[in-house]
């Protein structure tokens, strides 16, 4: 059960107490704002235009949303801390609500009647998509969307975070095997004389069909009600076991999802701190490569935005990302064409004052300055090279080059060597960091070391985004 963590920041003071819901925007420069929204989750966003977070024609070339989602059992936590934002002017955000005008996230019990099985085996809303009350779900989802997003012109990020089961039968492994079991059980009840193979094939077919219909209908209803929102499912496209090439066919089978989505929200969380820099960058690159491939094939006509989810710490709350890990998970998405990133964290890391203070220090000393350096660079690059009508992306970045994607597809046996070579040639700092746990570098120097080209916003074309386009 989700409970709410309320935050109140009294105007004119530099301390806060977790009591009420408020939303603020922190202006770091005249053009860069940091949006803070707290209730069930904390959301910070960086954009060049605080009034237009992801507008089709003029959304920023780099957006950062920091979402600290609270699943705590505590109704109130009383902490008095000095926020690192105090040097900046503060302005109320429209709505003063968790469901704000920048980003909305719907979890499993916040949008309609999502079927799922609890750890104790109790089945909610039918348990599996084949038994879900679809029409009741869509009516409830419509009400939830209208209540959460009263503004019919809402144009922010709209993420549906459903993780109890996956839409392809084959991917429901480990703790999700219960959905396979119940699906086969349902088939056996209808066809008691069928053999195991017949039961499995029918269960797979029925599950995939029902999951598709349930998720597609939800997405379609959401877009019908709030057509300007950037709607999509968290964690898709995904690369199972960090191998995107081997799961590409499965992602193609989810083309119905990507064709309907107006936002793609893949996860690029770093799992293991002990992994090499090349392996970490490989995972981020492969996921982004697959996301751009999916975008080109299924989502480009929707003018979708690509906004990966990442974190700023590992599962161990004391292991915060260093600058190198931030470079891999934030800079690589930025310079390869993503519209932004979402930084997520668990409320477990905010259950005492010491953890809150350590996070505050990290935000003010490491993450905050890092993001300001990046956004300043990209803002200036957009102005100088793209007439403020496009986003600067690294020239020849293989993530967005279809010929490289095709090449890698046919060299799976030599993938590691090929990818490592590409990594070293395009990101020379990986080689320099090879045996370093805390590499020393200048973010600004790395950003300036690349040659950039323009990725024009809708309505603009040409090498400098100075030609109007109706495509």
XYZ file of N, CA and C in Angstrom, residues 39-293:
765
model
N 5.106 14.795 -3.100
C 3.990 14.216 -2.360
C 4.278 12.741 -2.311
N 3.615 11.958 -3.187
C 3.972 10.545 -3.277
C 5.354 10.402 -3.872
N 5.777 11.387 -4.675
C 7.137 11.352 -5.205
C 7.689 12.751 -5.317
N 8.995 12.839 -5.357
C 9.702 14.100 -5.508
C 10.179 14.194 -6.936
N 9.893 15.295 -7.590
C 10.239 15.427 -9.005
C 10.974 16.723 -9.231
N 12.191 16.640 -9.756
C 12.932 17.824 -10.142
C 13.170 17.753 -11.629
N 13.027 18.876 -12.310
C 13.255 18.848 -13.749
C 14.032 20.060 -14.189
N 14.944 19.846 -15.112
C 15.701 20.933 -15.698
C 15.226 21.146 -17.110
N 14.874 22.358 -17.460
C 14.481 22.629 -18.829
C 14.895 24.035 -19.198
N 15.003 24.281 -20.476
C 15.361 25.609 -20.940
C 14.162 26.530 -20.935
N 12.975 25.976 -20.969
C 11.766 26.779 -20.966
C 10.850 26.239 -19.892
N 10.783 26.886 -18.718
C 9.998 26.344 -17.628
C 8.516 26.272 -17.925
N 8.041 26.963 -18.953
C 6.617 26.962 -19.263
C 6.242 25.889 -20.261
N 7.233 25.333 -20.956
C 6.955 24.335 -21.982
C 7.920 23.170 -21.810
N 7.502 22.194 -21.028
C 8.417 21.105 -20.675
C 8.744 20.228 -21.871
N 7.739 19.795 -22.585
C 7.997 18.947 -23.750
C 7.084 19.323 -24.900
N 6.880 20.621 -25.129
C 6.051 21.015 -26.255
C 6.676 20.555 -27.562
N 5.841 20.165 -28.479
C 6.283 19.548 -29.725
C 7.250 20.431 -30.493
N 6.977 21.727 -30.529
C 7.777 22.586 -31.386
C 8.921 23.278 -30.663
N 8.891 23.350 -29.340
C 9.938 24.118 -28.669
C 10.337 23.539 -27.320
N 10.311 22.200 -27.189
C 10.772 21.653 -25.925
C 12.294 21.701 -25.879
N 12.831 21.670 -24.687
C 14.255 21.886 -24.485
C 15.085 20.759 -25.073
N 16.358 21.082 -25.365
C 17.211 20.048 -25.929
C 17.727 19.114 -24.862
N 17.609 19.495 -23.602
C 17.956 18.554 -22.540
C 17.066 18.817 -21.344
N 16.381 17.785 -20.900
C 15.488 17.884 -19.764
C 15.977 16.914 -18.706
N 15.942 17.330 -17.463
C 16.313 16.419 -16.387
C 15.200 16.398 -15.370
N 14.649 15.241 -15.103
C 13.654 15.091 -14.049
C 14.213 14.144 -13.003
N 14.240 14.598 -11.783
C 14.725 13.769 -10.689
C 13.523 13.333 -9.880
N 13.161 12.061 -9.964
C 11.960 11.562 -9.309
C 12.350 10.620 -8.185
N 12.168 11.061 -6.964
C 12.438 10.225 -5.810
C 11.091 9.705 -5.333
N 10.755 8.484 -5.680
C 9.415 7.976 -5.439
C 9.340 7.329 -4.060
N 8.417 7.789 -3.264
C 8.321 7.339 -1.888
C 7.294 6.219 -1.756
N 7.760 5.017 -1.390
C 6.865 3.905 -1.108
C 6.895 3.621 0.398
N 7.215 4.615 1.181
C 7.426 4.438 2.607
C 6.130 4.103 3.336
N 6.258 3.375 4.447
C 5.106 3.101 5.297
C 4.863 4.237 6.285
N 5.749 5.228 6.281
C 5.597 6.348 7.195
C 4.678 7.391 6.583
N 3.667 7.824 7.339
C 2.768 8.848 6.826
C 3.421 10.218 6.919
N 4.141 10.477 7.991
C 4.825 11.753 8.133
C 6.263 11.509 8.596
N 7.177 12.187 7.976
C 8.573 12.193 8.410
C 8.948 13.644 8.668
N 9.413 13.956 9.854
C 9.713 15.340 10.188
C 11.229 15.555 10.184
N 11.718 16.157 9.144
C 13.133 16.484 9.022
C 13.252 17.989 8.795
N 14.222 18.589 9.402
C 14.500 19.997 9.132
C 15.921 20.082 8.597
N 16.025 20.371 7.302
C 17.308 20.410 6.621
C 17.428 21.702 5.846
N 18.645 22.061 5.496
C 18.876 23.239 4.659
C 19.002 22.789 3.222
N 17.999 23.041 2.392
C 18.074 22.585 1.005
C 19.187 23.291 0.254
N 19.812 22.568 -0.671
C 20.927 23.160 -1.416
C 20.454 24.195 -2.411
N 19.121 24.370 -2.538
C 18.579 25.301 -3.519
C 18.586 26.748 -3.026
N 18.972 27.013 -1.775
C 18.742 28.337 -1.193
C 19.358 29.499 -1.951
N 20.446 29.331 -2.735
C 20.967 30.507 -3.445
C 20.090 30.946 -4.607
N 19.084 30.146 -4.971
C 18.316 30.425 -6.178
C 16.927 30.928 -5.823
N 16.352 31.749 -6.698
C 15.005 32.252 -6.476
C 14.001 31.121 -6.608
N 12.900 31.227 -5.864
C 11.899 30.174 -5.824
C 10.570 30.715 -6.310
N 9.898 29.939 -7.142
C 8.611 30.359 -7.678
C 7.664 29.171 -7.695
N 6.407 29.378 -7.300
C 5.431 28.290 -7.258
C 5.147 27.740 -8.646
N 5.013 26.429 -8.728
C 4.613 25.777 -9.973
C 3.094 25.676 -10.021
N 2.524 25.802 -11.188
C 1.079 25.720 -11.336
C 0.555 24.395 -10.808
N -0.485 24.468 -10.002
C -1.131 23.254 -9.514
C -0.735 22.857 -8.111
N 0.510 23.184 -7.674
C 0.987 22.778 -6.355
C 0.675 21.314 -6.052
N 0.945 20.447 -7.001
C 0.528 19.061 -6.843
C 1.575 18.105 -7.378
N 1.552 16.881 -6.840
C 2.414 15.818 -7.364
C 2.120 15.580 -8.838
N 0.841 15.553 -9.189
C 0.465 15.423 -10.597
C 0.529 16.808 -11.219
N 1.730 17.239 -11.563
C 1.925 18.601 -12.040
C 1.870 18.726 -13.542
N 2.309 19.889 -14.024
C 2.244 20.161 -15.462
C 3.505 19.714 -16.179
N 4.486 19.164 -15.450
C 5.732 18.728 -16.067
C 5.792 17.217 -16.270
N 5.338 16.478 -15.257
C 5.463 15.023 -15.327
C 4.429 14.364 -14.429
N 3.822 13.296 -14.924
C 2.856 12.511 -14.159
C 3.236 11.041 -14.280
N 3.247 10.333 -13.154
C 3.559 8.911 -13.140
C 2.381 8.166 -12.525
N 1.898 7.151 -13.220
C 0.819 6.308 -12.716
C 1.387 4.940 -12.342
N 1.228 4.570 -11.061
C 1.676 3.260 -10.610
C 0.518 2.258 -10.670
N 0.777 1.039 -10.260
C -0.145 -0.071 -10.513
C -1.528 0.094 -9.902
N -1.648 0.810 -8.793
C -2.971 0.986 -8.200
C -3.476 2.415 -8.338
N -2.927 3.132 -9.320
C -3.325 4.522 -9.527
C -3.960 4.764 -10.891
N -4.082 3.729 -11.694
C -4.655 3.896 -13.030
C -5.552 2.706 -13.354
N -6.855 2.914 -13.206
C -7.801 1.876 -13.563
C -7.745 0.656 -12.673
N -8.002 -0.505 -13.263
C -8.054 -1.779 -12.532
C -7.021 -2.740 -13.127
N -5.789 -2.499 -12.772
C -4.658 -3.272 -13.293
C -4.624 -4.658 -12.654
N -4.660 -5.735 -13.451
C -4.633 -7.087 -12.881
C -3.239 -7.468 -12.411
N -3.172 -8.137 -11.270
C -1.878 -8.539 -10.730
C -2.101 -9.543 -9.606
N -1.020 -10.207 -9.231
C -1.052 -11.185 -8.151
C -0.115 -10.709 -7.053
N -0.624 -10.617 -5.836
C 0.195 -10.185 -4.712
C 1.150 -11.301 -4.291
N 2.216 -10.965 -3.557
C 3.166 -11.999 -3.119
C 2.514 -13.140 -2.345
N 1.399 -12.865 -1.653
C 0.715 -13.918 -0.896
C -0.229 -14.752 -1.752
N -0.248 -14.465 -3.075
C -1.085 -15.230 -3.986
C -2.455 -14.645 -4.240
N -2.807 -13.581 -3.550
C -4.128 -12.968 -3.734
C -4.189 -12.276 -5.092
N -5.249 -12.552 -5.832
C -5.386 -12.034 -7.190
C -6.222 -10.755 -7.200
N -5.650 -9.688 -7.774
C -6.319 -8.395 -7.874
C -6.837 -8.210 -9.293
N -8.071 -7.815 -9.434
C -8.672 -7.533 -10.750
C -8.502 -8.688 -11.741
N -8.703 -9.892 -11.233
C -8.602 -11.075 -12.089
C -7.245 -11.732 -12.076
N -6.231 -11.014 -11.614
C -4.896 -11.587 -11.494
C -4.086 -11.559 -12.774
N -4.646 -12.066 -13.855
C -3.951 -12.113 -15.144
C -4.751 -11.313 -16.172
N -4.100 -10.802 -17.209
C -4.815 -9.945 -18.170
C -5.983 -10.634 -18.864
N -5.936 -11.970 -19.010
C -7.045 -12.680 -19.651
C -8.346 -12.526 -18.871
N -8.256 -12.324 -17.564
C -9.444 -12.243 -16.709
C -9.712 -10.827 -16.219
N -8.975 -9.864 -16.735
C -9.146 -8.481 -16.285
C -10.479 -7.913 -16.771
N -11.153 -7.114 -15.941
C -12.409 -6.464 -16.342
C -12.105 -5.228 -17.190
N -11.864 -5.415 -18.484
C -11.329 -4.352 -19.330
C -12.208 -3.107 -19.355
N -13.510 -3.267 -19.561
C -14.372 -2.092 -19.659
C -14.439 -1.337 -18.332
N -14.514 -2.069 -17.227
C -14.473 -1.413 -15.913
C -13.141 -0.699 -15.725
N -12.088 -1.348 -16.188
C -10.755 -0.741 -16.090
C -10.684 0.572 -16.861
N -11.173 0.587 -18.083
C -11.086 1.793 -18.906
C -11.927 2.925 -18.322
N -13.085 2.589 -17.760
C -13.895 3.629 -17.111
C -13.158 4.203 -15.905
N -12.575 3.319 -15.106
C -11.834 3.779 -13.931
C -10.589 4.560 -14.337
N -9.895 4.090 -15.382
C -8.697 4.783 -15.859
C -9.043 6.179 -16.358
N -10.159 6.309 -17.048
C -10.584 7.629 -17.534
C -10.790 8.580 -16.368
N -11.440 8.092 -15.327
C -11.662 8.920 -14.143
C -10.344 9.288 -13.475
N -9.435 8.322 -13.366
C -8.134 8.583 -12.737
C -7.336 9.622 -13.521
N -7.364 9.525 -14.842
C -6.623 10.478 -15.677
C -7.222 11.871 -15.562
N -8.537 11.970 -15.610
C -9.192 13.275 -15.500
C -8.928 13.919 -14.146
N -8.880 13.108 -13.097
C -8.617 13.646 -11.763
C -7.156 14.047 -11.590
N -6.252 13.221 -12.122
C -4.821 13.497 -11.962
C -4.348 14.614 -12.876
N -4.965 14.728 -14.054
C -4.548 15.726 -15.044
C -5.781 16.522 -15.481
N -6.226 17.467 -14.672
C -7.432 18.226 -15.030
C -7.254 19.111 -16.261
N -6.021 19.491 -16.549
C -5.749 20.354 -17.698
C -5.759 19.532 -18.979
N -6.756 19.758 -19.841
C -6.866 18.986 -21.077
C -5.739 19.284 -22.058
N -5.026 20.395 -21.854
C -3.914 20.756 -22.734
C -2.571 20.287 -22.174
N -2.589 19.457 -21.149
C -1.363 18.939 -20.540
C -0.426 18.378 -21.608
N 0.850 18.771 -21.549
C 1.818 18.321 -22.558
C 3.097 17.777 -21.929
N 3.030 17.376 -20.669
C 4.212 16.870 -19.990
C 4.442 15.387 -20.214
N 5.458 14.859 -19.517
C 5.755 13.434 -19.579
C 4.675 12.667 -18.818
N 4.163 11.604 -19.424
C 3.075 10.816 -18.836
C 3.500 9.356 -18.832
N 3.946 8.874 -17.686
C 4.542 7.541 -17.594
C 3.602 6.582 -16.874
N 3.353 5.441 -17.488
C 2.595 4.364 -16.852
C 3.603 3.327 -16.368
N 3.714 3.185 -15.068
C 4.714 2.299 -14.470
C 4.029 1.040 -13.944
N 3.880 0.068 -14.812
C 3.286 -1.226 -14.462
C 4.363 -2.295 -14.572
N 4.700 -2.935 -13.475
C 5.814 -3.878 -13.483
C 5.477 -5.251 -12.922
N 4.199 -5.498 -12.589
C 3.836 -6.790 -11.999
C 4.040 -7.934 -12.982
N 3.702 -7.708 -14.253
C 3.913 -8.712 -15.292
C 4.390 -8.019 -16.559
N 4.953 -8.820 -17.471
C 5.446 -8.279 -18.737
C 4.527 -8.726 -19.867
N 4.387 -7.917 -20.911
C 3.375 -8.179 -21.936
C 3.629 -9.385 -22.836
N 4.848 -9.941 -22.803
C 5.118 -11.174 -23.539
C 5.258 -12.323 -22.543
N 4.520 -13.379 -22.772
C 4.468 -14.545 -21.888
C 5.862 -15.041 -21.528
N 6.744 -15.117 -22.514
C 8.068 -15.695 -22.326
C 8.916 -14.905 -21.343
N 8.634 -13.634 -21.157
C 9.450 -12.792 -20.289
C 8.979 -12.771 -18.840
N 7.969 -13.537 -18.524
C 7.510 -13.609 -17.136
C 8.218 -14.762 -16.425
N 9.480 -14.495 -16.057
C 10.287 -15.505 -15.389
C 10.554 -15.082 -13.957
N 11.271 -15.914 -13.215
C 11.595 -15.675 -11.806
C 10.316 -15.414 -11.009
N 10.231 -14.290 -10.323
C 9.070 -14.025 -9.463
C 7.782 -13.831 -10.248
N 7.888 -13.659 -11.556
C 6.698 -13.449 -12.383
C 6.171 -14.752 -13.006
N 6.745 -15.876 -12.636
C 6.304 -17.155 -13.193
C 4.860 -17.481 -12.844
N 4.349 -16.861 -11.791
C 2.973 -17.100 -11.384
C 1.991 -16.783 -12.508
N 2.345 -15.822 -13.361
C 1.449 -15.444 -14.461
C 1.425 -16.521 -15.543
N 2.536 -17.207 -15.726
C 2.549 -18.361 -16.627
C 1.712 -19.499 -16.037
N 1.917 -19.746 -14.754
C 1.202 -20.837 -14.089
C -0.309 -20.626 -14.153
N -0.774 -19.428 -13.814
C -2.211 -19.155 -13.819
C -2.785 -19.188 -15.229
N -1.987 -18.762 -16.202
C -2.446 -18.794 -17.596
C -2.632 -20.232 -18.070
N -1.689 -21.093 -17.714
C -1.812 -22.505 -18.097
C -2.944 -23.184 -17.324
N -3.109 -22.792 -16.085
C -4.205 -23.339 -15.283
C -5.555 -22.993 -15.898
N -5.687 -21.786 -16.392
C -6.929 -21.358 -17.031
C -7.221 -22.192 -18.279
N -6.185 -22.485 -19.060
C -6.362 -23.302 -20.267
C -6.760 -24.728 -19.889
N -6.121 -25.286 -18.854
C -6.445 -26.656 -18.436
C -7.902 -26.782 -17.997
N -8.412 -25.723 -17.364
C -9.809 -25.755 -16.930
C -10.759 -25.849 -18.117
N -10.373 -25.226 -19.223
C -11.218 -25.239 -20.417
C -10.958 -26.459 -21.295
N -9.726 -26.973 -21.233
C -9.338 -28.099 -22.096
C -8.599 -29.146 -21.256
N -9.318 -29.879 -20.425
C -8.664 -30.830 -19.503
C -7.939 -31.980 -20.191
N -8.239 -32.247 -21.439
C -7.618 -33.382 -22.134
C -6.391 -32.997 -22.964
N -6.025 -31.738 -22.968
C -4.874 -31.301 -23.773
C -3.565 -31.712 -23.103
N -2.542 -31.938 -23.940
C -1.220 -32.246 -23.386
C -0.501 -30.950 -22.994
N 0.687 -31.103 -22.387
C 1.408 -29.939 -21.860
C 1.765 -28.933 -22.949
N 2.171 -29.444 -24.089
C 2.564 -28.541 -25.176
C 1.367 -27.725 -25.665
N 0.244 -28.388 -25.838
C -0.952 -27.675 -26.276
C -1.355 -26.611 -25.260
N -1.300 -26.979 -24.006
C -1.668 -26.036 -22.940
C -0.740 -24.830 -22.940
N 0.549 -25.087 -23.037
C 1.514 -23.983 -23.004
C 1.336 -23.043 -24.190
N 1.181 -23.590 -25.387
C 1.033 -22.752 -26.581
C -0.235 -21.911 -26.509
N -1.319 -22.519 -26.053
C -2.573 -21.780 -25.931
C -2.473 -20.713 -24.845
N -1.845 -21.055 -23.721
C -1.665 -20.090 -22.629
C -0.831 -18.904 -23.093
N 0.226 -19.194 -23.847
C 1.078 -18.132 -24.377
C 0.296 -17.227 -25.320
N -0.449 -17.834 -26.219
C -1.241 -17.060 -27.184
C -2.267 -16.184 -26.470
N -2.995 -16.764 -25.530
C -4.054 -16.020 -24.845
C -3.485 -14.903 -23.976
N -2.375 -15.195 -23.284
C -1.765 -14.165 -22.438
C -1.277 -13.001 -23.284
N -0.512 -13.289 -24.334
C 0.031 -12.225 -25.181
C -1.076 -11.374 -25.786
N -2.139 -12.023 -26.235
C -3.251 -11.300 -26.852
C -3.953 -10.407 -25.835
N -4.218 -10.943 -24.648
C -4.914 -10.171 -23.619
C -4.048 -9.032 -23.087
N -2.755 -9.302 -22.892
C -1.847 -8.261 -22.404
C -1.762 -7.118 -23.399
N -1.642 -7.463 -24.669
C -1.602 -6.438 -25.715
C -2.872 -5.606 -25.713
N -4.015 -6.263 -25.668
C -5.289 -5.549 -25.722
C -5.456 -4.649 -24.505
N -5.064 -5.145 -23.331
C -5.211 -4.369 -22.095
C -4.313 -3.131 -22.111
N -3.046 -3.309 -22.457
C -2.102 -2.190 -22.434
C -2.373 -1.208 -23.567
N -2.659 -1.727 -24.768
C -2.935 -0.841 -25.899
C -4.195 -0.027 -25.645
N -5.233 -0.654 -25.115
C -6.482 0.058 -24.838
C -6.273 1.148 -23.802
N -5.441 0.865 -22.803
C -5.141 1.868 -21.783
C -4.406 3.048 -22.392
N -3.402 2.755 -23.201
C -2.623 3.810 -23.845
C -3.505 4.637 -24.775
N -4.330 3.968 -25.532
C -5.221 4.659 -26.461
C -6.200 5.559 -25.719
N -6.748 5.071 -24.595
C -7.671 5.893 -23.816
C -6.959 7.117 -23.235
N -5.744 6.920 -22.738
C -4.987 8.035 -22.167
C -4.700 9.105 -23.212
N -4.280 8.683 -24.405
C -3.961 9.637 -25.469
C -5.225 10.327 -25.965
N -6.341 9.619 -25.977
C -7.606 10.235 -26.375
C -7.993 11.353 -25.414
N -7.780 11.115 -24.119
C -8.173 12.099 -23.110
C -7.188 13.255 -22.997
N -5.891 12.970 -23.104
C -4.862 14.015 -22.978
C -3.879 13.825 -24.133
N -4.292 14.283 -25.293
C -3.573 13.976 -26.533
C -2.202 14.625 -26.630
N -1.954 15.684 -25.877
C -0.654 16.357 -25.956
C 0.365 15.777 -24.983
N -0.069 14.908 -24.080
C 0.855 14.283 -23.139
C 1.777 13.304 -23.840
N 2.961 13.097 -23.258
C 3.936 12.162 -23.823
C 3.774 10.809 -23.127
N 2.829 10.013 -23.637
C 2.421 8.782 -22.981
C 3.299 7.594 -23.385
N 3.685 6.821 -22.383
C 4.455 5.615 -22.645
C 4.594 4.789 -21.386
N 5.065 3.551 -21.532
C 5.258 2.639 -20.407
C 6.710 2.666 -19.944
N 6.889 2.750 -18.628
C 8.233 2.699 -18.059
C 8.910 1.363 -18.402
N 10.202 1.447 -18.733
C 11.011 0.244 -18.926
C 10.958 -0.363 -20.307
N 10.350 0.342 -21.265
C 10.261 -0.178 -22.638
C 10.778 0.856 -23.631
N 11.555 0.381 -24.633
C 11.994 -1.002 -24.835
C 13.041 -1.414 -23.808
N 13.136 -2.689 -23.562
C 14.110 -3.188 -22.599
C 15.016 -4.227 -23.247
N 16.155 -4.444 -22.606
C 17.114 -5.448 -23.069
C 17.267 -6.470 -21.952
N 16.680 -7.636 -22.125
C 16.727 -8.645 -21.080
C 18.132 -9.211 -20.942
N 18.575 -9.254 -19.684
C 19.917 -9.731 -19.345
C 20.988 -8.921 -20.076
N 20.662 -7.647 -20.357
C 21.613 -6.701 -20.961
C 22.052 -7.114 -22.363
N 21.246 -7.878 -23.065
C 21.597 -8.293 -24.424
C 20.507 -7.821 -25.379
N 20.674 -6.611 -25.910
C 19.636 -6.035 -26.753
C 19.502 -6.753 -28.085
N 20.610 -7.189 -28.653
C 20.551 -7.811 -29.970
C 19.712 -9.083 -29.929
N 19.856 -9.866 -28.879
C 19.111 -11.120 -28.794
C 17.647 -10.906 -28.446
N 17.277 -9.738 -27.938
C 15.872 -9.473 -27.607
C 15.218 -8.525 -28.604
N 15.925 -8.230 -29.691
C 15.382 -7.308 -30.689
C 14.093 -7.841 -31.310
N 14.049 -9.132 -31.580
C 12.847 -9.727 -32.169
C 11.660 -9.565 -31.230
N 11.908 -9.760 -29.931
C 10.824 -9.599 -28.960
C 10.344 -8.158 -28.904
N 11.263 -7.211 -28.994
C 10.843 -5.807 -29.014
C 10.032 -5.494 -30.264
N 10.379 -6.130 -31.376
C 9.571 -5.947 -32.589
C 8.148 -6.459 -32.386
N 8.003 -7.512 -31.604
C 6.665 -8.046 -31.324
C 5.844 -7.079 -30.479
N 6.514 -6.142 -29.835
C 5.819 -5.108 -29.061
C 5.665 -3.825 -29.868
N 5.791 -3.939 -31.181
C 5.649 -2.766 -32.034
C 4.334 -2.049 -31.836
N 3.274 -2.796 -31.502
C 1.969 -2.170 -31.234
C 2.057 -1.152 -30.101
N 2.893 -1.443 -29.098
C 3.059 -0.521 -27.979
C 3.802 0.736 -28.410
N 4.901 0.545 -29.131
C 5.730 1.677 -29.523
C 5.051 2.532 -30.588
N 4.239 1.913 -31.430
C 3.516 2.672 -32.450
C 2.469 3.580 -31.821
N 1.933 3.158 -30.685
C 0.907 3.951 -30.010
C 1.491 4.959 -29.032
N 2.726 4.740 -28.584
C 3.333 5.600 -27.561
C 3.779 6.934 -28.134
N 3.723 7.961 -27.302
C 4.277 9.265 -27.669
C 5.476 9.613 -26.783
N 5.894 8.655 -25.972
C 7.091 8.792 -25.158
C 7.700 7.421 -24.935
N 9.024 7.317 -25.028
C 9.727 6.061 -24.766
C 10.586 6.252 -23.525
N 10.430 5.361 -22.540
C 11.078 5.517 -21.246
C 11.864 4.259 -20.856
N 12.962 3.947 -21.565
C 13.765 2.767 -21.219
C 14.519 2.988 -19.913
N 14.936 1.906 -19.293
C 15.711 1.986 -18.054
C 17.183 1.734 -18.341
N 18.039 2.620 -17.829
C 19.486 2.425 -17.965
C 20.147 2.432 -16.585
N 19.458 1.865 -15.598
C 20.036 1.753 -14.262
C 21.317 0.925 -14.310
N 22.365 1.403 -13.650
C 23.589 0.609 -13.509
C 23.391 -0.369 -12.361
N 23.658 -1.642 -12.609
C 23.353 -2.678 -11.621
C 24.510 -2.973 -10.678
N 25.728 -3.049 -11.230
C 26.852 -3.527 -10.432
C 27.991 -2.506 -10.455
N 28.356 -2.028 -9.287
C 29.418 -1.035 -9.200
C 30.757 -1.597 -9.655
N 30.958 -2.897 -9.511
C 32.248 -3.508 -9.847
C 32.425 -3.749 -11.346
N 31.384 -3.552 -12.154
C 31.527 -3.715 -13.599
C 32.541 -2.718 -14.150
N 33.210 -3.084 -15.220
C 34.176 -2.179 -15.850
C 33.453 -0.995 -16.470
N 34.209 0.066 -16.736
C 33.614 1.243 -17.372
C 33.074 0.892 -18.751
N 33.790 0.041 -19.463
C 33.327 -0.364 -20.794
C 32.008 -1.123 -20.692
N 31.897 -2.010 -19.716
C 30.660 -2.786 -19.576
C 29.490 -1.886 -19.202
N 29.744 -0.912 -18.335
C 28.677 0.019 -17.965
C 28.234 0.838 -19.172
N 29.213 1.349 -19.906
C 28.888 2.143 -21.093
C 28.244 1.278 -22.162
N 28.689 0.025 -22.262
C 28.104 -0.903 -23.230
C 26.617 -1.076 -22.967
N 26.253 -1.277 -21.710
C 24.845 -1.470 -21.369
C 24.011 -0.243 -21.719
N 24.513 0.945 -21.351
C 23.779 2.176 -21.659
C 23.662 2.350 -23.166
N 24.765 2.116 -23.875
C 24.772 2.276 -25.327
C 23.829 1.302 -26.016
N 23.877 0.045 -25.608
C 23.014 -0.950 -26.246
C 21.544 -0.616 -26.027
N 21.213 -0.190 -24.820
C 19.821 0.143 -24.529
C 19.370 1.343 -25.341
N 20.216 2.370 -25.425
C 19.862 3.546 -26.219
C 19.826 3.208 -27.701
N 20.762 2.391 -28.147
C 20.782 1.965 -29.542
C 19.471 1.274 -29.895
N 19.032 0.368 -29.021
C 17.782 -0.348 -29.268
C 16.581 0.594 -29.208
N 16.627 1.561 -28.306
C 15.521 2.515 -28.199
C 15.407 3.362 -29.451
N 16.529 3.832 -29.973
C 16.489 4.621 -31.204
C 16.076 3.762 -32.396
N 16.471 2.488 -32.395
C 16.020 1.595 -33.468
C 14.503 1.432 -33.428
